[in-house]
Structures are given as C-alpha cells and as structure tokens.
PDB file of C-alpha atoms in Angstrom:
ATOM      1  CA  UNK A   1       4.505  -7.842 -15.848  1.00 38.00           C
ATOM      2  CA  UNK A   2       2.936 -11.207 -14.966  1.00 40.00           C
ATOM      3  CA  UNK A   3       4.907 -13.528 -17.449  1.00 36.00           C
ATOM      4  CA  UNK A   4       7.709 -14.320 -15.037  1.00 39.00           C
ATOM      5  CA  UNK A   5       5.544 -14.822 -12.140  1.00 38.00           C
ATOM      6  CA  UNK A   6       3.138 -17.079 -14.004  1.00 39.00           C
ATOM      7  CA  UNK A   7       5.936 -19.208 -15.053  1.00 37.00           C
ATOM      8  CA  UNK A   8       7.137 -19.479 -11.321  1.00 37.00           C
ATOM      9  CA  UNK A   9       3.482 -20.086 -10.189  1.00 36.00           C
ATOM     10  CA  UNK A  10       2.468 -22.225 -13.000  1.00 37.00           C
ATOM     11  CA  UNK A  11      -0.799 -24.039 -12.294  1.00 36.00           C
ATOM     12  CA  UNK A  12      -1.412 -21.767  -9.239  1.00 38.00           C
ATOM     13  CA  UNK A  13      -1.796 -18.788 -11.377  1.00 40.00           C
ATOM     14  CA  UNK A  14      -4.464 -20.485 -13.473  1.00 38.00           C
ATOM     15  CA  UNK A  15      -6.169 -21.427 -10.267  1.00 35.00           C
ATOM     16  CA  UNK A  16      -6.065 -17.775  -9.120  1.00 42.00           C
ATOM     17  CA  UNK A  17      -7.629 -16.532 -12.420  1.00 40.00           C
ATOM     18  CA  UNK A  18     -10.424 -19.105 -11.982  1.00 36.00           C
ATOM     19  CA  UNK A  19     -11.077 -17.834  -8.615  1.00 42.00           C
ATOM     20  CA  UNK A  20     -11.192 -14.323  -9.775  1.00 45.00           C
ATOM     21  CA  UNK A  21     -15.033 -14.361 -10.092  1.00 48.00           C
ATOM     22  CA  UNK A  22     -15.537 -15.052  -6.382  1.00 63.00           C
ATOM     23  CA  UNK A  23     -16.760 -12.363  -4.019  1.00 80.00           C
ATOM     24  CA  UNK A  24     -14.289 -11.361  -1.556  1.00 91.00           C
ATOM     25  CA  UNK A  25     -16.094 -10.283   1.678  1.00 94.00           C
ATOM     26  CA  UNK A  26     -15.236  -6.902   3.227  1.00 96.00           C
ATOM     27  CA  UNK A  27     -15.800  -7.049   6.933  1.00 97.00           C
ATOM     28  CA  UNK A  28     -14.444  -5.504  10.187  1.00 97.00           C
ATOM     29  CA  UNK A  29     -15.942  -8.377  12.372  1.00 97.00           C
ATOM     30  CA  UNK A  30     -13.459 -10.151  14.511  1.00 97.00           C
ATOM     31  CA  UNK A  31     -10.598  -7.520  14.175  1.00 98.00           C
ATOM     32  CA  UNK A  32      -8.109  -7.070  16.964  1.00 98.00           C
ATOM     33  CA  UNK A  33      -9.071  -4.209  19.151  1.00 98.00           C
ATOM     34  CA  UNK A  34      -5.999  -2.190  18.143  1.00 98.00           C
ATOM     35  CA  UNK A  35      -7.169  -2.123  14.534  1.00 98.00           C
ATOM     36  CA  UNK A  36     -10.697  -0.868  15.470  1.00 97.00           C
ATOM     37  CA  UNK A  37      -9.586   2.886  15.078  1.00 98.00           C
ATOM     38  CA  UNK A  38      -8.487   2.253  11.418  1.00 98.00           C
ATOM     39  CA  UNK A  39     -11.717   0.411  10.606  1.00 98.00           C
ATOM     40  CA  UNK A  40     -13.785   3.325  12.033  1.00 97.00           C
ATOM     41  CA  UNK A  41     -11.670   5.936  10.102  1.00 97.00           C
ATOM     42  CA  UNK A  42     -12.122   3.936   6.900  1.00 96.00           C
ATOM     43  CA  UNK A  43     -15.843   4.055   7.208  1.00 95.00           C
ATOM     44  CA  UNK A  44     -16.074   7.709   7.358  1.00 95.00           C
ATOM     45  CA  UNK A  45     -13.074   9.167   5.732  1.00 96.00           C
ATOM     46  CA  UNK A  46     -13.632  11.503   2.762  1.00 96.00           C
ATOM     47  CA  UNK A  47     -11.277  11.682  -0.433  1.00 95.00           C
ATOM     48  CA  UNK A  48     -10.031  15.155   0.425  1.00 95.00           C
ATOM     49  CA  UNK A  49      -9.016  13.978   3.830  1.00 96.00           C
ATOM     50  CA  UNK A  50      -6.558  11.537   2.316  1.00 95.00           C
ATOM     51  CA  UNK A  51      -5.002  13.556  -0.605  1.00 93.00           C
ATOM     52  CA  UNK A  52      -5.377  16.600  -2.680  1.00 90.00           C
ATOM     53  CA  UNK A  53      -4.672  14.485  -5.673  1.00 89.00           C
ATOM     54  CA  UNK A  54      -8.180  13.055  -6.604  1.00 92.00           C
ATOM     55  CA  UNK A  55      -9.148  11.253  -9.841  1.00 93.00           C
ATOM     56  CA  UNK A  56     -10.333  13.032 -12.852  1.00 91.00           C
ATOM     57  CA  UNK A  57     -14.051  12.695 -13.913  1.00 88.00           C
ATOM     58  CA  UNK A  58     -12.897  10.324 -16.677  1.00 87.00           C
ATOM     59  CA  UNK A  59      -9.653   8.460 -17.643  1.00 87.00           C
ATOM     60  CA  UNK A  60      -6.999   7.191 -15.579  1.00 92.00           C
ATOM     61  CA  UNK A  61      -5.812   3.602 -15.227  1.00 95.00           C
ATOM     62  CA  UNK A  62      -7.609   1.671 -12.483  1.00 96.00           C
ATOM     63  CA  UNK A  63      -5.366   0.177  -9.881  1.00 97.00           C
ATOM     64  CA  UNK A  64      -5.296  -1.067  -6.360  1.00 98.00           C
ATOM     65  CA  UNK A  65      -2.938  -1.554  -3.424  1.00 98.00           C
ATOM     66  CA  UNK A  66      -3.043  -3.736  -0.360  1.00 98.00           C
ATOM     67  CA  UNK A  67      -2.587  -1.915   2.958  1.00 98.00           C
ATOM     68  CA  UNK A  68      -1.884  -5.010   5.101  1.00 98.00           C
ATOM     69  CA  UNK A  69      -1.783  -4.960   8.809  1.00 98.00           C
ATOM     70  CA  UNK A  70      -0.315  -7.762  10.838  1.00 98.00           C
ATOM     71  CA  UNK A  71       1.086  -8.638  14.326  1.00 97.00           C
ATOM     72  CA  UNK A  72       4.695  -9.439  14.533  1.00 95.00           C
ATOM     73  CA  UNK A  73       7.505  -9.714  17.206  1.00 93.00           C
ATOM     74  CA  UNK A  74       7.379  -5.880  17.476  1.00 92.00           C
ATOM     75  CA  UNK A  75       3.656  -5.553  17.810  1.00 97.00           C
ATOM     76  CA  UNK A  76       1.339  -4.180  15.034  1.00 98.00           C
ATOM     77  CA  UNK A  77       3.075  -3.919  11.861  1.00 98.00           C
ATOM     78  CA  UNK A  78       2.594  -2.930   8.086  1.00 98.00           C
ATOM     79  CA  UNK A  79       3.643  -4.959   5.109  1.00 98.00           C
ATOM     80  CA  UNK A  80       5.804  -3.057   2.501  1.00 98.00           C
ATOM     81  CA  UNK A  81       7.929  -3.812  -0.487  1.00 96.00           C
ATOM     82  CA  UNK A  82      10.806  -2.035  -2.142  1.00 94.00           C
ATOM     83  CA  UNK A  83      10.963  -1.675  -5.962  1.00 84.00           C
ATOM     84  CA  UNK A  84      13.968  -2.905  -7.845  1.00 77.00           C
ATOM     85  CA  UNK A  85      16.791  -0.428  -8.236  1.00 60.00           C
ATOM     86  CA  UNK A  86      16.926  -1.120 -12.015  1.00 58.00           C
ATOM     87  CA  UNK A  87      13.296  -0.040 -12.813  1.00 54.00           C
ATOM     88  CA  UNK A  88      12.842   2.845 -15.046  1.00 53.00           C
ATOM     89  CA  UNK A  89      10.560   4.803 -12.624  1.00 54.00           C
ATOM     90  CA  UNK A  90      10.512   4.776  -8.821  1.00 55.00           C
ATOM     91  CA  UNK A  91      13.664   2.690  -8.591  1.00 56.00           C
ATOM     92  CA  UNK A  92      14.253   1.523  -5.048  1.00 74.00           C
ATOM     93  CA  UNK A  93      11.048   3.120  -3.781  1.00 86.00           C
ATOM     94  CA  UNK A  94       9.152   1.466  -0.969  1.00 95.00           C
ATOM     95  CA  UNK A  95       5.511   0.947  -1.639  1.00 95.00           C
ATOM     96  CA  UNK A  96       2.370  -1.061  -0.815  1.00 97.00           C
ATOM     97  CA  UNK A  97       1.967  -4.280  -2.809  1.00 97.00           C
ATOM     98  CA  UNK A  98      -0.433  -3.525  -5.721  1.00 96.00           C
ATOM     99  CA  UNK A  99      -0.784  -2.726  -9.397  1.00 94.00           C
ATOM    100  CA  UNK A 100      -3.277  -2.229 -12.241  1.00 96.00           C
ATOM    101  CA  UNK A 101      -6.537  -4.049 -12.520  1.00 98.00           C
ATOM    102  CA  UNK A 102      -6.606  -7.006 -14.897  1.00 97.00           C
ATOM    103  CA  UNK A 103      -9.642  -7.841 -16.809  1.00 96.00           C
ATOM    104  CA  UNK A 104     -10.321 -10.923 -14.720  1.00 96.00           C
ATOM    105  CA  UNK A 105     -10.360  -8.759 -11.532  1.00 97.00           C
ATOM    106  CA  UNK A 106     -13.793  -7.521 -12.550  1.00 96.00           C
ATOM    107  CA  UNK A 107     -15.617  -4.294 -12.392  1.00 96.00           C
ATOM    108  CA  UNK A 108     -13.490  -1.264 -11.144  1.00 95.00           C
ATOM    109  CA  UNK A 109     -16.615   0.177  -9.748  1.00 94.00           C
ATOM    110  CA  UNK A 110     -17.313  -3.041  -7.926  1.00 95.00           C
ATOM    111  CA  UNK A 111     -15.201  -5.895  -6.495  1.00 96.00           C
ATOM    112  CA  UNK A 112     -12.343  -5.431  -8.920  1.00 97.00           C
ATOM    113  CA  UNK A 113      -9.938  -3.412  -6.772  1.00 98.00           C
ATOM    114  CA  UNK A 114     -10.255  -5.778  -3.766  1.00 98.00           C
ATOM    115  CA  UNK A 115      -9.481  -8.810  -6.041  1.00 98.00           C
ATOM    116  CA  UNK A 116      -6.641  -6.737  -7.812  1.00 98.00           C
ATOM    117  CA  UNK A 117      -5.005  -5.785  -4.415  1.00 98.00           C
ATOM    118  CA  UNK A 118      -4.966  -9.380  -3.303  1.00 98.00           C
ATOM    119  CA  UNK A 119      -3.898 -10.857  -6.681  1.00 98.00           C
ATOM    120  CA  UNK A 120      -1.036  -8.368  -6.953  1.00 97.00           C
ATOM    121  CA  UNK A 121       0.145  -8.975  -3.308  1.00 98.00           C
ATOM    122  CA  UNK A 122       0.335 -12.585  -3.931  1.00 98.00           C
ATOM    123  CA  UNK A 123       2.159 -12.120  -7.211  1.00 95.00           C
ATOM    124  CA  UNK A 124       4.694  -9.675  -5.753  1.00 95.00           C
ATOM    125  CA  UNK A 125       5.192 -11.134  -2.180  1.00 97.00           C
ATOM    126  CA  UNK A 126       3.939 -14.612  -2.379  1.00 97.00           C
ATOM    127  CA  UNK A 127       1.554 -14.162   0.469  1.00 97.00           C
ATOM    128  CA  UNK A 128      -1.478 -16.419   0.690  1.00 98.00           C
ATOM    129  CA  UNK A 129      -4.574 -14.301   0.159  1.00 98.00           C
ATOM    130  CA  UNK A 130      -6.817 -16.690   2.114  1.00 97.00           C
ATOM    131  CA  UNK A 131      -5.002 -15.633   5.211  1.00 98.00           C
ATOM    132  CA  UNK A 132      -6.117 -11.981   4.723  1.00 98.00           C
ATOM    133  CA  UNK A 133      -9.236 -10.464   6.023  1.00 98.00           C
ATOM    134  CA  UNK A 134     -10.256  -7.344   3.989  1.00 98.00           C
ATOM    135  CA  UNK A 135     -11.891  -4.976   6.500  1.00 98.00           C
ATOM    136  CA  UNK A 136     -12.136  -1.667   4.402  1.00 98.00           C
ATOM    137  CA  UNK A 137     -11.612   0.270   1.215  1.00 97.00           C
ATOM    138  CA  UNK A 138     -10.520   3.846   1.159  1.00 98.00           C
ATOM    139  CA  UNK A 139     -11.498   6.356  -1.372  1.00 97.00           C
ATOM    140  CA  UNK A 140      -9.789   6.359  -4.771  1.00 97.00           C
ATOM    141  CA  UNK A 141      -6.854   8.577  -5.122  1.00 97.00           C
ATOM    142  CA  UNK A 142      -4.759   9.629  -8.133  1.00 95.00           C
ATOM    143  CA  UNK A 143      -1.123   9.672  -9.038  1.00 92.00           C
ATOM    144  CA  UNK A 144      -0.683  12.276 -11.704  1.00 89.00           C
ATOM    145  CA  UNK A 145       2.891  11.351 -12.774  1.00 85.00           C
ATOM    146  CA  UNK A 146       1.595   7.805 -13.827  1.00 87.00           C
ATOM    147  CA  UNK A 147      -2.110   8.435 -14.305  1.00 91.00           C
ATOM    148  CA  UNK A 148      -3.001   5.636 -11.841  1.00 94.00           C
ATOM    149  CA  UNK A 149      -6.470   5.869 -10.175  1.00 96.00           C
ATOM    150  CA  UNK A 150      -5.707   3.893  -6.881  1.00 97.00           C
ATOM    151  CA  UNK A 151      -7.974   2.150  -4.612  1.00 98.00           C
ATOM    152  CA  UNK A 152      -6.426   1.475  -1.137  1.00 98.00           C
ATOM    153  CA  UNK A 153      -7.561  -1.825   0.192  1.00 98.00           C
ATOM    154  CA  UNK A 154      -7.175  -2.336   4.014  1.00 98.00           C
ATOM    155  CA  UNK A 155      -6.300  -5.941   5.178  1.00 98.00           C
ATOM    156  CA  UNK A 156      -5.851  -7.744   8.468  1.00 98.00           C
ATOM    157  CA  UNK A 157      -3.102 -10.557   8.126  1.00 98.00           C
ATOM    158  CA  UNK A 158      -5.285 -12.930  10.054  1.00 97.00           C
ATOM    159  CA  UNK A 159      -3.190 -16.077   9.047  1.00 97.00           C
ATOM    160  CA  UNK A 160       0.314 -14.816   8.125  1.00 97.00           C
ATOM    161  CA  UNK A 161       2.196 -16.710   5.465  1.00 97.00           C
ATOM    162  CA  UNK A 162       5.829 -16.521   4.215  1.00 97.00           C
ATOM    163  CA  UNK A 163       6.587 -13.567   2.028  1.00 97.00           C
ATOM    164  CA  UNK A 164       9.484 -12.578  -0.065  1.00 96.00           C
ATOM    165  CA  UNK A 165      10.493 -10.909  -3.425  1.00 95.00           C
ATOM    166  CA  UNK A 166       8.811 -13.134  -6.194  1.00 94.00           C
ATOM    167  CA  UNK A 167      10.496 -11.410  -9.067  1.00 91.00           C
ATOM    168  CA  UNK A 168      13.980  -9.797  -8.362  1.00 87.00           C
ATOM    169  CA  UNK A 169      13.676  -7.874 -11.548  1.00 86.00           C
ATOM    170  CA  UNK A 170      10.772  -5.962 -10.080  1.00 87.00           C
ATOM    171  CA  UNK A 171      10.925  -6.235  -6.303  1.00 90.00           C
ATOM    172  CA  UNK A 172      14.201  -5.901  -4.187  1.00 92.00           C
ATOM    173  CA  UNK A 173      12.703  -6.930  -0.976  1.00 95.00           C
ATOM    174  CA  UNK A 174       9.560  -7.329   0.937  1.00 97.00           C
ATOM    175  CA  UNK A 175       9.606  -6.318   4.606  1.00 97.00           C
ATOM    176  CA  UNK A 176       7.409  -5.323   7.567  1.00 97.00           C
ATOM    177  CA  UNK A 177       7.492  -2.091   9.496  1.00 98.00           C
ATOM    178  CA  UNK A 178       6.301  -1.905  13.187  1.00 98.00           C
ATOM    179  CA  UNK A 179       3.452   0.562  13.573  1.00 98.00           C
ATOM    180  CA  UNK A 180       5.431   1.999  16.662  1.00 98.00           C
ATOM    181  CA  UNK A 181       8.291   2.796  14.414  1.00 98.00           C
ATOM    182  CA  UNK A 182       5.979   4.716  11.939  1.00 98.00           C
ATOM    183  CA  UNK A 183       4.599   6.750  14.765  1.00 98.00           C
ATOM    184  CA  UNK A 184       7.841   7.535  16.306  1.00 98.00           C
ATOM    185  CA  UNK A 185       8.544  11.155  15.836  1.00 98.00           C
ATOM    186  CA  UNK A 186      12.346  10.317  15.402  1.00 98.00           C
ATOM    187  CA  UNK A 187      11.506   8.464  12.285  1.00 98.00           C
ATOM    188  CA  UNK A 188       9.307  11.179  10.665  1.00 98.00           C
ATOM    189  CA  UNK A 189      10.608  13.563   8.057  1.00 98.00           C
ATOM    190  CA  UNK A 190       9.194  15.500   5.012  1.00 97.00           C
ATOM    191  CA  UNK A 191      10.691  15.328   1.345  1.00 95.00           C
ATOM    192  CA  UNK A 192      10.759  17.782  -1.321  1.00 89.00           C
ATOM    193  CA  UNK A 193      10.231  16.287  -4.848  1.00 81.00           C
ATOM    194  CA  UNK A 194      12.143  17.818  -7.743  1.00 77.00           C
ATOM    195  CA  UNK A 195       8.664  18.941  -8.960  1.00 77.00           C
ATOM    196  CA  UNK A 196       8.505  21.120  -5.811  1.00 81.00           C
ATOM    197  CA  UNK A 197       5.833  18.865  -3.990  1.00 83.00           C
ATOM    198  CA  UNK A 198       6.644  18.527  -0.174  1.00 91.00           C
ATOM    199  CA  UNK A 199       5.186  15.609   1.636  1.00 94.00           C
ATOM    200  CA  UNK A 200       5.564  13.349   4.675  1.00 97.00           C
ATOM    201  CA  UNK A 201       8.078  10.502   4.630  1.00 97.00           C
ATOM    202  CA  UNK A 202       9.325   7.915   7.105  1.00 98.00           C
ATOM    203  CA  UNK A 203      12.901   6.697   7.771  1.00 97.00           C
ATOM    204  CA  UNK A 204      12.246   3.013   8.783  1.00 97.00           C
ATOM    205  CA  UNK A 205      13.877  -0.373   8.004  1.00 94.00           C
ATOM    206  CA  UNK A 206      16.962   1.122   6.276  1.00 93.00           C
ATOM    207  CA  UNK A 207      14.490   2.802   3.815  1.00 93.00           C
ATOM    208  CA  UNK A 208      12.963   6.098   3.074  1.00 95.00           C
ATOM    209  CA  UNK A 209       9.286   5.648   2.594  1.00 96.00           C
ATOM    210  CA  UNK A 210       7.861   8.687   0.727  1.00 94.00           C
ATOM    211  CA  UNK A 211       5.377   9.714  -2.033  1.00 93.00           C
ATOM    212  CA  UNK A 212       1.986   8.126  -2.331  1.00 94.00           C
ATOM    213  CA  UNK A 213       2.796   5.424   0.117  1.00 96.00           C
ATOM    214  CA  UNK A 214       3.937   7.748   2.905  1.00 97.00           C
ATOM    215  CA  UNK A 215       1.065  10.086   2.300  1.00 96.00           C
ATOM    216  CA  UNK A 216      -1.520   7.381   2.799  1.00 97.00           C
ATOM    217  CA  UNK A 217       0.200   6.011   5.862  1.00 98.00           C
ATOM    218  CA  UNK A 218       0.469   9.648   7.201  1.00 98.00           C
ATOM    219  CA  UNK A 219      -3.292  10.121   6.821  1.00 98.00           C
ATOM    220  CA  UNK A 220      -4.119   6.672   8.320  1.00 98.00           C
ATOM    221  CA  UNK A 221      -2.019   7.438  11.442  1.00 98.00           C
ATOM    222  CA  UNK A 222      -3.666  10.853  11.877  1.00 98.00           C
ATOM    223  CA  UNK A 223      -7.357   9.677  11.526  1.00 98.00           C
ATOM    224  CA  UNK A 224      -6.745   6.503  13.511  1.00 98.00           C
ATOM    225  CA  UNK A 225      -5.552   8.795  16.399  1.00 98.00           C
ATOM    226  CA  UNK A 226      -2.139   7.122  16.337  1.00 98.00           C
ATOM    227  CA  UNK A 227      -0.129  10.221  15.265  1.00 98.00           C
ATOM    228  CA  UNK A 228       2.485  11.594  17.639  1.00 98.00           C
ATOM    229  CA  UNK A 229       3.489  15.336  17.142  1.00 97.00           C
ATOM    230  CA  UNK A 230       6.669  15.460  14.921  1.00 97.00           C
ATOM    231  CA  UNK A 231       9.030  17.999  13.500  1.00 97.00           C
ATOM    232  CA  UNK A 232       7.664  18.865   9.961  1.00 95.00           C
ATOM    233  CA  UNK A 233      10.674  21.034   9.371  1.00 95.00           C
ATOM    234  CA  UNK A 234      12.933  18.181   9.358  1.00 96.00           C
ATOM    235  CA  UNK A 235      13.607  17.607   5.601  1.00 94.00           C
ATOM    236  CA  UNK A 236      15.606  14.975   3.635  1.00 92.00           C
ATOM    237  CA  UNK A 237      16.505  15.056  -0.138  1.00 86.00           C
ATOM    238  CA  UNK A 238      15.204  12.835  -2.711  1.00 84.00           C
ATOM    239  CA  UNK A 239      17.017  11.147  -5.550  1.00 67.00           C
ATOM    240  CA  UNK A 240      16.427  12.874  -8.754  1.00 49.00           C
ATOM    241  CA  UNK A 241      15.663   9.454 -10.325  1.00 51.00           C
ATOM    242  CA  UNK A 242      12.673   9.132  -8.160  1.00 50.00           C
TER     243      UNK A 242
END
C-alpha cells in the first residue's frame, strides 16, 4: 500500500518514519468556538452511542481515521476522500483518510492510532500533519466486513495545506464538504446494504457518503447538537459492488 507513495515522497517518507516516535499532543486548547461542541462530545461519548458494531475482546486489525475539520469559503467543513473505482472492495466509496497501523506508529493502546491517522492522511491526501491540531480521540469501533478495529481521531486544520489524490490507483479524489451541507435535511437519506443493514447517508459534493463514514458523521452531528430533523424514510439504493 505504501510503496507507490514512498517512491513519490522519497526522503520525506523516511523523515516521517523517523518522527513517528514523537508524541503527538491531544488538546482542545485554542479551538474555534464552533468546534467546542464536538470537543465536549468527544470527551464524554460512549462506544455504544457511536455504533452497535464494537470491537471483539481480542483480534481485529488496529487502524485509525482522521476526522479533520477546517474552515473554508463555505464555513466549517470536513475533509473526505473517494476511493478509486478500480479497487476490489468499497470501490468509489467516500471515506475519511486513514488505514491500518504500521509498526512504527507505536502502541495501538497508546499513541499509535493518532500517529497512524496523521501518517495515512499525509500519504493519501498530501496534507501537512504539522498544520493539524488533534483535539480528541473517539472510542474504538469495529467494521465486521473487514475486521478493522478503527480509532476515529478528531483534528482541527489550524494551518490548511494543499491536498489531492496522491495515488490515483487508490484514491479518485480528495474533497471538503461544508458542515452546513451535512446538516441540511435535503442532503440526508438512508441506505440499505445488500446485507440488510440500514444506515444514514449523505448526498453531498456529487457523492453518496454511507457506511462507517456516514455513521460516524451522523453521530457527531447528533451529539454536537448540530443535527436538524430529517426524513429517515427517504432511502437510496446502494451498488451491489459496495
């Protein structure tokens, strides 16, 4: 997964690995006032409040995602990426930047997930991790279909940097979504997976955001007090390849 990226970044990738042992601070100090509800929710939220899919007592592959909030022309926004349409699983599916922990990320029960979230975000989108303030870490969740134990890491894009798809074989595009669009009831729907699971989804930026990513966004909006009542009976179909 990393070979093509390392070839592109060259010495920068080596520097990232050398810096992996550094502690990444997690602090809500200095956040913009509009992000305060998210920080407060992150400090108290319980796993069952986020998802019914929780990690098993043992097993599972440790991973992390970066939930990165910024402020753009349309106000507060969230960074997402769209997986390449040629991938075997979840082709074309929007997601948070992230992936499995590497050994150099460190202890999965310690700072490993934060380091992994920032590293993967840099490798996938090209963002500069030094411009990201990590302000919270949500409880671990589980993706049964892949066996990933996922730690969502919350970040504030204090100093935005250019982003884009680093490896077109894995990422079709990188984009931001205004929070106002995510809360707009006109953009909210539900989806039914072929497995029978029904969950929240968002029709934004010419994309259908669903699955794990949409579920976490939905819960953040709810517990931050940003949710606006929407029609949960409005359902859109999913591609069977998903």
